Short mmCIF file of C-alpha atoms in Angstrom, two decimals:
data_model
loop_
_atom_site.label_atom_id
_atom_site.label_comp_id
_atom_site.label_asym_id
_atom_site.label_seq_id
_atom_site.Cartn_x
_atom_site.Cartn_y
_atom_site.Cartn_z
CA MET K 1063 4.71 14.13 -27.56
CA PRO K 1064 4.91 14.48 -23.80
CA ALA K 1065 2.57 17.50 -23.51
CA TYR K 1066 -0.36 18.66 -25.57
CA LEU K 1067 -3.88 20.06 -25.73
CA THR K 1068 -6.80 17.73 -26.31
CA ASP K 1069 -10.58 17.95 -26.51
CA ARG K 1070 -11.03 14.42 -25.14
CA LEU K 1071 -11.74 13.11 -21.65
CA LEU K 1072 -8.52 12.52 -19.68
CA ASP K 1073 -7.91 8.87 -18.71
CA PRO K 1074 -5.87 8.47 -15.48
CA THR K 1075 -4.94 4.82 -16.01
CA ALA K 1076 -3.81 5.32 -19.60
CA LEU K 1077 -1.71 8.31 -18.62
CA VAL K 1078 -0.05 6.44 -15.76
CA GLU K 1079 0.71 3.51 -18.08
CA SER K 1080 2.19 5.86 -20.70
CA VAL K 1081 5.01 6.92 -18.35
CA ALA K 1082 5.69 3.56 -16.68
CA SER K 1083 8.96 1.66 -17.06
CA PRO K 1084 10.67 -1.08 -15.02
CA GLY K 1085 13.31 1.33 -13.66
CA CYS K 1086 10.69 3.69 -12.23
CA GLY K 1087 9.45 2.95 -8.73
CA ALA K 1088 7.26 6.03 -8.27
CA THR K 1089 4.51 7.60 -10.31
CA SER K 1090 2.72 10.81 -9.42
CA LEU K 1091 -0.49 11.69 -11.23
CA PHE K 1092 -2.00 15.12 -10.73
CA LEU K 1093 -5.51 15.90 -11.90
CA GLY K 1094 -6.93 19.39 -11.88
CA THR K 1095 -10.72 19.17 -11.95
CA VAL K 1096 -13.42 21.78 -12.48
CA ARG K 1097 -14.58 22.65 -9.02
CA ARG K 1098 -17.78 24.17 -7.66
CA ALA K 1099 -17.07 25.92 -4.35
CA PRO K 1100 -19.99 26.99 -2.15
CA GLU K 1101 -19.53 30.59 -3.37
CA ASP K 1102 -19.76 29.47 -7.01
CA GLY K 1103 -23.55 29.23 -6.96
CA ASP K 1104 -24.99 27.37 -9.91
CA LEU K 1105 -21.72 26.93 -11.79
CA GLU K 1106 -22.14 24.07 -14.26
CA GLY K 1107 -18.82 23.99 -16.02
CA ILE K 1108 -16.01 25.94 -17.58
CA GLU K 1109 -15.25 26.66 -21.21
CA TYR K 1110 -11.50 26.45 -21.78
CA SER K 1111 -9.89 28.24 -24.71
CA ALA K 1112 -6.25 28.48 -25.66
CA TYR K 1113 -3.75 30.04 -28.00
CA PRO K 1114 -2.95 26.55 -29.23
CA GLU K 1115 0.34 27.09 -31.10
CA MET K 1116 1.83 29.00 -28.19
CA ALA K 1117 0.32 26.73 -25.51
CA GLU K 1118 2.06 23.75 -27.05
CA ALA K 1119 5.31 25.66 -27.48
CA GLU K 1120 5.13 26.74 -23.84
CA PHE K 1121 4.40 23.16 -22.74
CA GLU K 1122 7.51 22.05 -24.63
CA ARG K 1123 9.62 24.68 -22.88
CA ILE K 1124 8.22 23.74 -19.45
CA VAL K 1125 8.82 20.03 -20.05
CA ALA K 1126 12.37 20.74 -21.26
CA GLU K 1127 13.05 22.71 -18.07
CA ALA K 1128 11.65 19.89 -15.95
CA ARG K 1129 13.80 17.33 -17.76
CA GLU K 1130 16.86 19.40 -17.08
CA ARG K 1131 16.07 19.44 -13.35
CA TRP K 1132 14.84 15.82 -13.16
CA PRO K 1133 16.63 13.98 -15.98
CA GLU K 1134 15.24 10.58 -14.98
CA ALA K 1135 11.59 11.65 -15.02
CA CYS K 1136 9.15 10.38 -17.65
CA ILE K 1137 6.50 13.02 -18.25
CA ALA K 1138 3.02 13.11 -19.79
CA LEU K 1139 0.94 16.27 -19.61
CA ARG K 1140 -2.52 16.83 -21.12
CA HIS K 1141 -4.72 19.88 -20.97
CA ARG K 1142 -8.29 19.79 -22.20
CA THR K 1143 -9.95 22.64 -24.05
CA GLY K 1144 -13.62 23.20 -24.79
CA TYR K 1145 -16.47 22.82 -22.29
CA ILE K 1146 -15.64 20.85 -19.14
CA ALA K 1147 -18.36 20.06 -16.61
CA VAL K 1148 -17.88 20.37 -12.86
CA GLY K 1149 -16.07 17.25 -11.61
CA GLU K 1150 -14.25 16.52 -14.85
CA ALA K 1151 -10.50 16.93 -15.20
CA SER K 1152 -9.12 19.85 -17.18
CA VAL K 1153 -5.45 18.96 -16.74
CA ALA K 1154 -3.57 15.74 -16.03
CA ILE K 1155 0.12 15.40 -15.32
CA ALA K 1156 1.79 12.01 -14.93
CA VAL K 1157 5.42 11.72 -13.85
CA ALA K 1158 7.27 8.46 -13.30
CA SER K 1159 10.76 8.37 -11.83
CA PRO K 1160 13.08 5.96 -10.06
CA HIS K 1161 12.33 7.51 -6.64
CA ARG K 1162 9.35 9.37 -5.26
CA ALA K 1163 10.84 12.75 -4.37
CA GLN K 1164 11.56 13.41 -8.04
CA ALA K 1165 8.06 12.40 -9.11
CA TYR K 1166 6.36 14.69 -6.59
CA ASP K 1167 8.66 17.66 -7.16
CA CYS K 1168 8.63 17.41 -10.94
CA SER K 1169 4.82 17.10 -11.00
CA ARG K 1170 4.47 20.15 -8.80
CA TYR K 1171 6.84 22.14 -11.00
CA LEU K 1172 4.88 21.24 -14.11
CA ILE K 1173 1.49 22.29 -12.74
CA GLU K 1174 2.80 25.52 -11.21
CA GLU K 1175 4.50 26.60 -14.43
CA THR K 1176 1.49 25.53 -16.50
CA LYS K 1177 -0.79 27.74 -14.47
CA LYS K 1178 1.60 30.67 -14.58
CA ARG K 1179 2.65 30.62 -18.21
CA VAL K 1180 0.53 28.59 -20.61
CA PRO K 1181 -1.93 30.76 -22.56
CA ILE K 1182 -5.20 29.10 -21.62
CA TRP K 1183 -8.31 30.89 -20.41
CA LYS K 1184 -11.50 29.94 -18.60
CA LYS K 1185 -15.03 31.15 -18.96
CA GLU K 1186 -17.39 30.01 -16.22
CA ARG K 1187 -20.83 28.82 -17.36
CA PHE K 1188 -23.75 29.03 -14.94
CA ALA K 1189 -27.10 27.23 -15.02
CA SER K 1190 -28.76 30.67 -15.26
CA GLY K 1191 -27.07 31.15 -18.62
CA ALA K 1192 -24.60 33.68 -17.23
CA ALA K 1193 -20.98 33.40 -18.31
CA GLU K 1194 -17.90 35.05 -16.82
CA TRP K 1195 -14.21 35.14 -17.66
CA VAL K 1196 -11.99 33.98 -14.82
CA GLU K 1197 -9.48 36.75 -14.10
CA PRO K 1198 -6.73 35.50 -11.89
CA MET K 1199 -5.16 37.90 -9.42
CA HIS K 1200 -1.53 37.15 -10.34
CA VAL K 1201 -1.53 39.47 -13.36
CA MET X 711 6.47 46.65 -42.01
CA ARG X 712 3.38 44.63 -41.38
CA VAL X 713 2.67 42.36 -38.39
CA ARG X 714 -0.23 40.09 -37.59
CA VAL X 715 -1.92 40.88 -34.27
CA ARG X 716 -3.95 38.17 -32.51
CA PHE X 717 -6.52 38.55 -29.75
CA PHE X 718 -7.73 35.80 -27.41
CA ALA X 719 -10.43 35.13 -24.82
CA SER X 720 -11.68 38.35 -23.16
CA TYR X 721 -9.55 40.49 -25.47
CA ALA X 722 -11.03 38.85 -28.56
CA GLU X 723 -14.49 39.64 -27.16
CA ALA X 724 -13.55 43.24 -26.39
CA PHE X 725 -12.02 43.86 -29.81
CA GLY X 726 -14.76 41.92 -31.56
CA ARG X 727 -12.24 40.01 -33.61
CA GLN X 728 -9.46 37.46 -33.30
CA GLU X 729 -6.83 39.10 -35.41
CA MET X 730 -5.86 42.04 -37.52
CA GLY X 731 -2.99 43.25 -39.65
CA LEU X 732 -1.06 46.29 -38.49
CA ASP X 733 1.46 48.51 -40.31
CA LEU X 734 4.35 49.73 -38.18
CA GLU X 735 7.47 51.71 -38.89
CA ALA X 736 10.62 49.71 -39.44
CA GLY X 737 12.33 49.07 -36.10
CA ALA X 738 9.08 49.30 -34.10
CA SER X 739 9.08 47.52 -30.73
CA VAL X 740 6.41 45.54 -28.90
CA ALA X 741 5.58 48.73 -26.96
CA ASP X 742 5.13 50.65 -30.24
CA CYS X 743 2.82 47.90 -31.46
CA VAL X 744 0.72 48.04 -28.28
CA ALA X 745 0.54 51.83 -28.59
CA ALA X 746 -0.77 51.45 -32.15
CA ILE X 747 -3.35 48.92 -30.99
CA ARG X 748 -4.53 51.43 -28.40
CA ALA X 749 -5.84 53.59 -31.23
CA ASP X 750 -8.79 51.19 -31.27
CA PRO X 751 -11.52 52.28 -28.78
CA ALA X 752 -11.87 48.67 -27.62
CA ALA X 753 -8.35 48.95 -26.23
CA SER X 754 -9.71 50.59 -23.06
CA ARG X 755 -10.18 46.96 -21.96
CA LEU X 756 -6.37 46.43 -21.96
CA PRO X 757 -4.39 46.77 -18.72
CA PRO X 758 -1.56 49.36 -18.63
CA SER X 759 1.03 46.74 -19.59
CA PRO X 760 -0.65 43.81 -21.29
CA LEU X 761 1.28 40.55 -21.67
CA VAL X 762 2.51 40.18 -25.22
CA ALA X 763 3.90 37.19 -27.09
CA VAL X 764 5.86 37.47 -30.32
CA ASN X 765 5.96 34.35 -32.47
CA GLN X 766 4.55 32.18 -29.64
CA ARG X 767 6.97 33.37 -26.97
CA TYR X 768 6.53 36.00 -24.23
CA ALA X 769 8.25 39.23 -25.19
CA ARG X 770 9.30 42.40 -23.38
CA PRO X 771 8.07 45.87 -24.37
CA GLU X 772 11.47 46.77 -25.85
CA THR X 773 11.66 43.66 -28.03
CA PRO X 774 12.05 44.79 -31.69
CA LEU X 775 9.55 43.42 -34.22
CA ALA X 776 10.20 42.22 -37.75
CA GLU X 777 8.12 41.99 -40.89
CA GLY X 778 5.55 39.18 -40.64
CA ASP X 779 5.83 38.70 -36.88
CA GLU X 780 2.83 37.29 -35.03
CA VAL X 781 2.09 39.54 -32.06
CA ALA X 782 -0.40 38.17 -29.56
CA LEU X 783 -2.04 40.06 -26.71
CA ILE X 784 -2.32 37.58 -23.86
CA PRO X 785 -5.04 38.08 -21.23
CA PRO X 786 -4.12 36.93 -17.70
CA VAL X 787 -3.69 33.19 -18.10
CA ALA X 788 -5.92 30.84 -16.12
CA GLY X 789 -5.01 27.32 -17.19
CA GLY X 790 -4.98 24.24 -15.05
CA MET C 1176 -12.55 2.46 4.90
CA PRO C 1177 -10.00 4.94 3.60
CA ALA C 1178 -6.93 2.69 3.99
CA TYR C 1179 -6.45 -1.04 3.81
CA LEU C 1180 -4.42 -4.01 2.60
CA THR C 1181 -5.53 -5.90 -0.47
CA ASP C 1182 -4.30 -8.79 -2.57
CA ARG C 1183 -5.84 -7.37 -5.77
CA LEU C 1184 -4.41 -5.25 -8.57
CA LEU C 1185 -4.62 -1.51 -7.80
CA ASP C 1186 -6.83 0.46 -10.20
CA PRO C 1187 -5.73 4.12 -10.60
CA THR C 1188 -8.99 5.35 -12.19
CA ALA C 1189 -11.21 3.70 -9.58
CA LEU C 1190 -9.11 5.10 -6.76
CA VAL C 1191 -9.22 8.63 -8.19
CA GLU C 1192 -12.98 8.39 -8.61
CA SER C 1193 -13.42 7.17 -5.03
CA VAL C 1194 -12.07 10.45 -3.61
CA ALA C 1195 -13.65 12.86 -6.10
CA SER C 1196 -16.28 15.43 -5.16
CA PRO C 1197 -17.52 18.68 -6.76
CA GLY C 1198 -15.79 20.84 -4.14
CA CYS C 1199 -12.38 19.32 -4.84
CA GLY C 1200 -10.34 20.89 -7.63
CA ALA C 1201 -7.15 18.87 -7.18
CA THR C 1202 -6.41 15.16 -6.99
CA SER C 1203 -3.02 13.66 -6.41
CA LEU C 1204 -2.49 9.96 -7.04
CA PHE C 1205 0.77 8.34 -5.96
CA LEU C 1206 1.70 4.88 -7.12
CA GLY C 1207 4.66 3.00 -5.74
CA THR C 1208 5.65 0.29 -8.21
CA VAL C 1209 8.03 -2.63 -7.97
CA ARG C 1210 11.19 -1.40 -9.63
CA ARG C 1211 14.12 -3.20 -11.21
CA ALA C 1212 17.21 -0.98 -11.06
CA PRO C 1213 20.26 -1.91 -13.13
CA GLU C 1214 21.95 -3.26 -9.97
CA ASP C 1215 18.97 -5.53 -9.27
CA GLY C 1216 20.03 -8.13 -11.82
CA ASP C 1217 17.31 -10.65 -12.65
CA LEU C 1218 14.78 -9.41 -10.08
CA GLU C 1219 11.34 -10.62 -11.12
CA GLY C 1220 9.14 -9.36 -8.35
CA ILE C 1221 8.68 -8.85 -4.64
CA GLU C 1222 6.70 -10.86 -2.13
CA TYR C 1223 5.01 -8.47 0.31
CA SER C 1224 3.96 -9.67 3.73
CA ALA C 1225 2.39 -7.75 6.59
CA TYR C 1226 1.27 -7.89 10.18
CA PRO C 1227 -2.25 -7.24 8.93
CA GLU C 1228 -4.04 -6.22 12.14
CA MET C 1229 -1.34 -3.74 13.06
CA ALA C 1230 -0.82 -2.51 9.47
CA GLU C 1231 -4.46 -1.53 9.27
CA ALA C 1232 -4.39 0.04 12.74
CA GLU C 1233 -1.30 2.02 11.75
CA PHE C 1234 -2.94 3.11 8.49
CA GLU C 1235 -5.90 4.40 10.50
CA ARG C 1236 -3.60 6.39 12.77
CA ILE C 1237 -1.71 7.85 9.81
CA VAL C 1238 -4.91 8.81 8.02
CA ALA C 1239 -6.27 10.39 11.23
CA GLU C 1240 -3.08 12.49 11.55
CA ALA C 1241 -3.35 13.54 7.91
CA ARG C 1242 -7.00 14.56 8.37
CA GLU C 1243 -6.07 16.67 11.32
CA ARG C 1244 -3.46 18.54 9.24
CA TRP C 1245 -5.55 18.68 6.03
CA PRO C 1246 -9.20 18.57 7.18
CA GLU C 1247 -10.58 19.04 3.66
CA ALA C 1248 -8.69 16.15 2.11
CA CYS C 1249 -10.45 13.02 0.89
CA ILE C 1250 -8.08 10.06 1.23
CA ALA C 1251 -7.89 6.54 -0.20
CA LEU C 1252 -4.84 4.37 0.49
CA ARG C 1253 -4.32 0.77 -0.66
CA HIS C 1254 -1.32 -1.48 -0.09
CA ARG C 1255 -1.04 -4.80 -1.84
CA THR C 1256 0.38 -7.91 -0.23
CA GLY C 1257 1.50 -11.16 -1.82
CA TYR C 1258 3.66 -11.47 -4.90
CA ILE C 1259 3.94 -8.35 -7.05
CA ALA C 1260 5.79 -8.45 -10.37
CA VAL C 1261 8.20 -5.72 -11.52
CA GLY C 1262 6.16 -2.83 -12.95
CA GLU C 1263 3.06 -3.46 -10.88
CA ALA C 1264 1.95 -1.11 -8.12
CA SER C 1265 2.38 -2.14 -4.50
CA VAL C 1266 0.87 0.99 -2.98
CA ALA C 1267 -1.59 3.60 -4.23
CA ILE C 1268 -2.56 6.81 -2.47
CA ALA C 1269 -5.27 9.11 -3.78
CA VAL C 1270 -5.95 12.49 -2.19
CA ALA C 1271 -8.53 14.99 -3.39
CA SER C 1272 -8.79 18.46 -1.93
CA PRO C 1273 -10.15 21.89 -2.84
CA HIS C 1274 -6.67 23.18 -3.79
CA ARG C 1275 -3.54 21.48 -5.04
CA ALA C 1276 -1.04 22.28 -2.28
CA GLN C 1277 -3.09 20.24 0.20
CA ALA C 1278 -3.37 17.29 -2.18
CA TYR C 1279 0.38 17.14 -2.84
CA ASP C 1280 1.44 17.67 0.77
CA CYS C 1281 -1.09 15.26 2.22
CA SER C 1282 -0.15 12.57 -0.29
CA ARG C 1283 3.53 13.00 0.50
CA TYR C 1284 2.84 12.76 4.24
CA LEU C 1285 0.87 9.55 3.78
CA ILE C 1286 3.56 7.77 1.75
CA GLU C 1287 6.42 8.89 4.00
CA GLU C 1288 4.64 7.74 7.16
CA THR C 1289 3.54 4.50 5.52
CA LYS C 1290 7.12 3.67 4.62
CA LYS C 1291 8.39 4.53 8.07
CA ARG C 1292 5.76 2.95 10.25
CA VAL C 1293 3.49 0.38 8.66
CA PRO C 1294 4.60 -3.22 9.39
CA ILE C 1295 5.03 -4.51 5.86
CA TRP C 1296 8.04 -6.43 4.59
CA LYS C 1297 9.50 -7.28 1.20
CA LYS C 1298 11.28 -10.36 -0.04
CA GLU C 1299 12.88 -9.97 -3.45
CA ARG C 1300 12.41 -12.87 -5.88
CA PHE C 1301 14.98 -13.43 -8.61
CA ALA C 1302 14.71 -15.44 -11.81
CA SER C 1303 17.54 -17.62 -10.50
CA GLY C 1304 15.26 -18.75 -7.67
CA ALA C 1305 17.16 -16.71 -5.10
CA ALA C 1306 15.13 -14.74 -2.54
CA GLU C 1307 16.27 -11.96 -0.22
CA TRP C 1308 14.66 -9.89 2.49
CA VAL C 1309 14.88 -6.16 1.88
CA GLU C 1310 16.54 -4.61 4.94
CA PRO C 1311 16.16 -0.86 4.84
CA MET C 1312 18.91 1.24 6.32
CA HIS C 1313 16.64 3.35 8.58
CA VAL C 1314 16.48 0.72 11.34
CA MET B 1261 1.22 -13.81 33.39
CA ARG B 1262 1.13 -15.10 29.87
CA VAL B 1263 1.60 -13.10 26.68
CA ARG B 1264 1.40 -14.08 23.02
CA VAL B 1265 4.56 -13.33 21.07
CA ARG B 1266 4.36 -12.96 17.28
CA PHE B 1267 7.15 -13.10 14.71
CA PHE B 1268 7.03 -11.76 11.17
CA ALA B 1269 9.01 -11.86 7.95
CA SER B 1270 12.75 -12.47 8.54
CA TYR B 1271 12.19 -13.00 12.27
CA ALA B 1272 9.56 -15.67 11.63
CA GLU B 1273 12.07 -17.43 9.41
CA ALA B 1274 14.84 -17.13 11.98
CA PHE B 1275 12.66 -18.43 14.82
CA GLY B 1276 11.06 -21.07 12.61
CA ARG B 1277 7.61 -20.09 13.83
CA GLN B 1278 5.11 -17.27 13.71
CA GLU B 1279 4.13 -17.15 17.35
CA MET B 1280 4.62 -18.58 20.80
CA GLY B 1281 3.23 -18.19 24.28
CA LEU B 1282 5.55 -16.80 26.96
CA ASP B 1283 5.19 -16.76 30.77
CA LEU B 1284 6.49 -13.58 32.40
CA GLU B 1285 6.48 -12.31 35.96
CA ALA B 1286 3.70 -9.91 36.86
CA GLY B 1287 4.78 -6.35 36.07
CA ALA B 1288 7.22 -7.41 33.33
CA SER B 1289 8.04 -4.79 30.69
CA VAL B 1290 8.62 -5.00 26.95
CA ALA B 1291 12.37 -5.12 27.70
CA ASP B 1292 11.85 -8.08 30.06
CA CYS B 1293 9.85 -9.86 27.37
CA VAL B 1294 12.59 -9.31 24.78
CA ALA B 1295 15.18 -10.58 27.28
CA ALA B 1296 13.10 -13.74 27.77
CA ILE B 1297 12.83 -14.23 24.00
CA ARG B 1298 16.63 -14.01 23.78
CA ALA B 1299 16.84 -17.34 25.60
CA ASP B 1300 16.01 -18.88 22.21
CA PRO B 1301 19.21 -19.48 20.16
CA ALA B 1302 17.44 -18.08 17.08
CA ALA B 1303 17.40 -14.72 18.85
CA SER B 1304 20.96 -14.04 17.66
CA ARG B 1305 19.16 -12.77 14.53
CA LEU B 1306 17.62 -9.91 16.55
CA PRO B 1307 19.24 -6.46 16.60
CA PRO B 1308 20.27 -5.00 19.98
CA SER B 1309 16.97 -3.11 20.34
CA PRO B 1310 14.34 -4.69 18.13
CA LEU B 1311 11.17 -2.76 17.36
CA VAL B 1312 8.29 -4.08 19.43
CA ALA B 1313 4.55 -3.55 19.16
CA VAL B 1314 2.11 -4.31 21.97
CA ASN B 1315 -1.48 -4.86 20.92
CA GLN B 1316 -0.83 -3.50 17.41
CA ARG B 1317 0.93 -0.34 18.52
CA TYR B 1318 4.63 0.49 18.77
CA ALA B 1319 5.81 0.29 22.39
CA ARG B 1320 8.90 1.46 24.29
CA PRO B 1321 11.15 -0.93 26.22
CA GLU B 1322 9.79 0.31 29.59
CA THR B 1323 6.13 -0.22 28.60
CA PRO B 1324 4.54 -2.60 31.16
CA LEU B 1325 2.78 -5.70 29.85
CA ALA B 1326 -0.50 -7.24 30.98
CA GLU B 1327 -1.95 -10.73 30.89
CA GLY B 1328 -2.99 -11.68 27.35
CA ASP B 1329 -1.06 -8.91 25.58
CA GLU B 1330 0.02 -9.50 22.02
CA VAL B 1331 3.73 -8.67 21.74
CA ALA B 1332 5.08 -8.50 18.19
CA LEU B 1333 8.71 -8.30 17.19
CA ILE B 1334 8.78 -6.02 14.15
CA PRO B 1335 11.63 -6.39 11.64
CA PRO B 1336 12.73 -3.16 9.96
CA VAL B 1337 9.66 -2.17 7.94
CA ALA B 1338 9.92 -1.89 4.18
CA GLY B 1339 6.43 -1.07 2.92
CA GLY B 1340 5.54 1.12 0.01
#
């Protein structure tokens, strides 16, 4: 399966290897990591939850769209759920293709659509014990 | 007809549950289902037009429902 | 040093970790790998050679330009020299930044400029024993 | 004045060497240096306007040279 949810650590090298083939000269790996900006105070990590059946169905639809636009791309997409500490990756997208423009563009498409459409939610966890749902503005 | 309604994330917290069964008139739409859900006082937490998925796919308010459908109220997504 | 030549295997995970920081929510890793297209016949690998002093000076200039355009980006760039077999990476570029647009755009800039400007050359090696310089069209 | 000329990749093969010293008149430019290199029969391998670097930086034909400069003839680059 090219795209799924997981509760395990994401492994960049394994993901890159999973899409490699002799005909592909370019691989793009994107990692989204839990970030603590200066305004985030004592943020320690984020709890990710999902609507798993729909998230995986939506991943399949997004990957199918990407394959239609970039038929030569090999795609692997993983999204973690559960608690993820600052600095750890929540999402990893590897795309290999014969030439680099396809790899960059396809990777960008996959992350943009994932963020827009896949039913996954974040709850920020602070050292103080406070917890807050992340409510994006693009509702 | 009966549908299964699912709540996630902040909506699940607001409604204090993750799912419920709901009886609707035959031919009811997504909008009718949302209106029925609004009978619950916790529904004040919902935006005017919440995102809805039917059987794991985003659906429009006018989409007709069928017996046994899974209707999910989707809070603003924040993956990635 | 953010950018240099090496004769060692490129390690995706190590490179990604080298640019990580808590304030960065996006990491883009680009790998250019030696590719065998159908028209390449019995290509086994490519011998990379460089003008090392100038290659590293040019890398420094390219990285300085990128930092001016994307001041928040953390950059690591490695280019292998010597013989590289089909499927192995010849170049790796890791960019971490607070948000993903910077990481993608900065990475793309670095690979495009590297290919245009850095004095590195390729000689294709075939199973038959034949060897051929790669002469790009953009002379 | 004397400059050091370096050849790489296909040019090093064509010239059968990786470098040579070259005596030029004071005030000579990159173009003058390339013209002097063309005295070598191997120079038929060079394109009409080869890329040249002076002291590890790309230089234009009119760039003036100085004693001890390192002048490199750069074949079409193919990195990445």
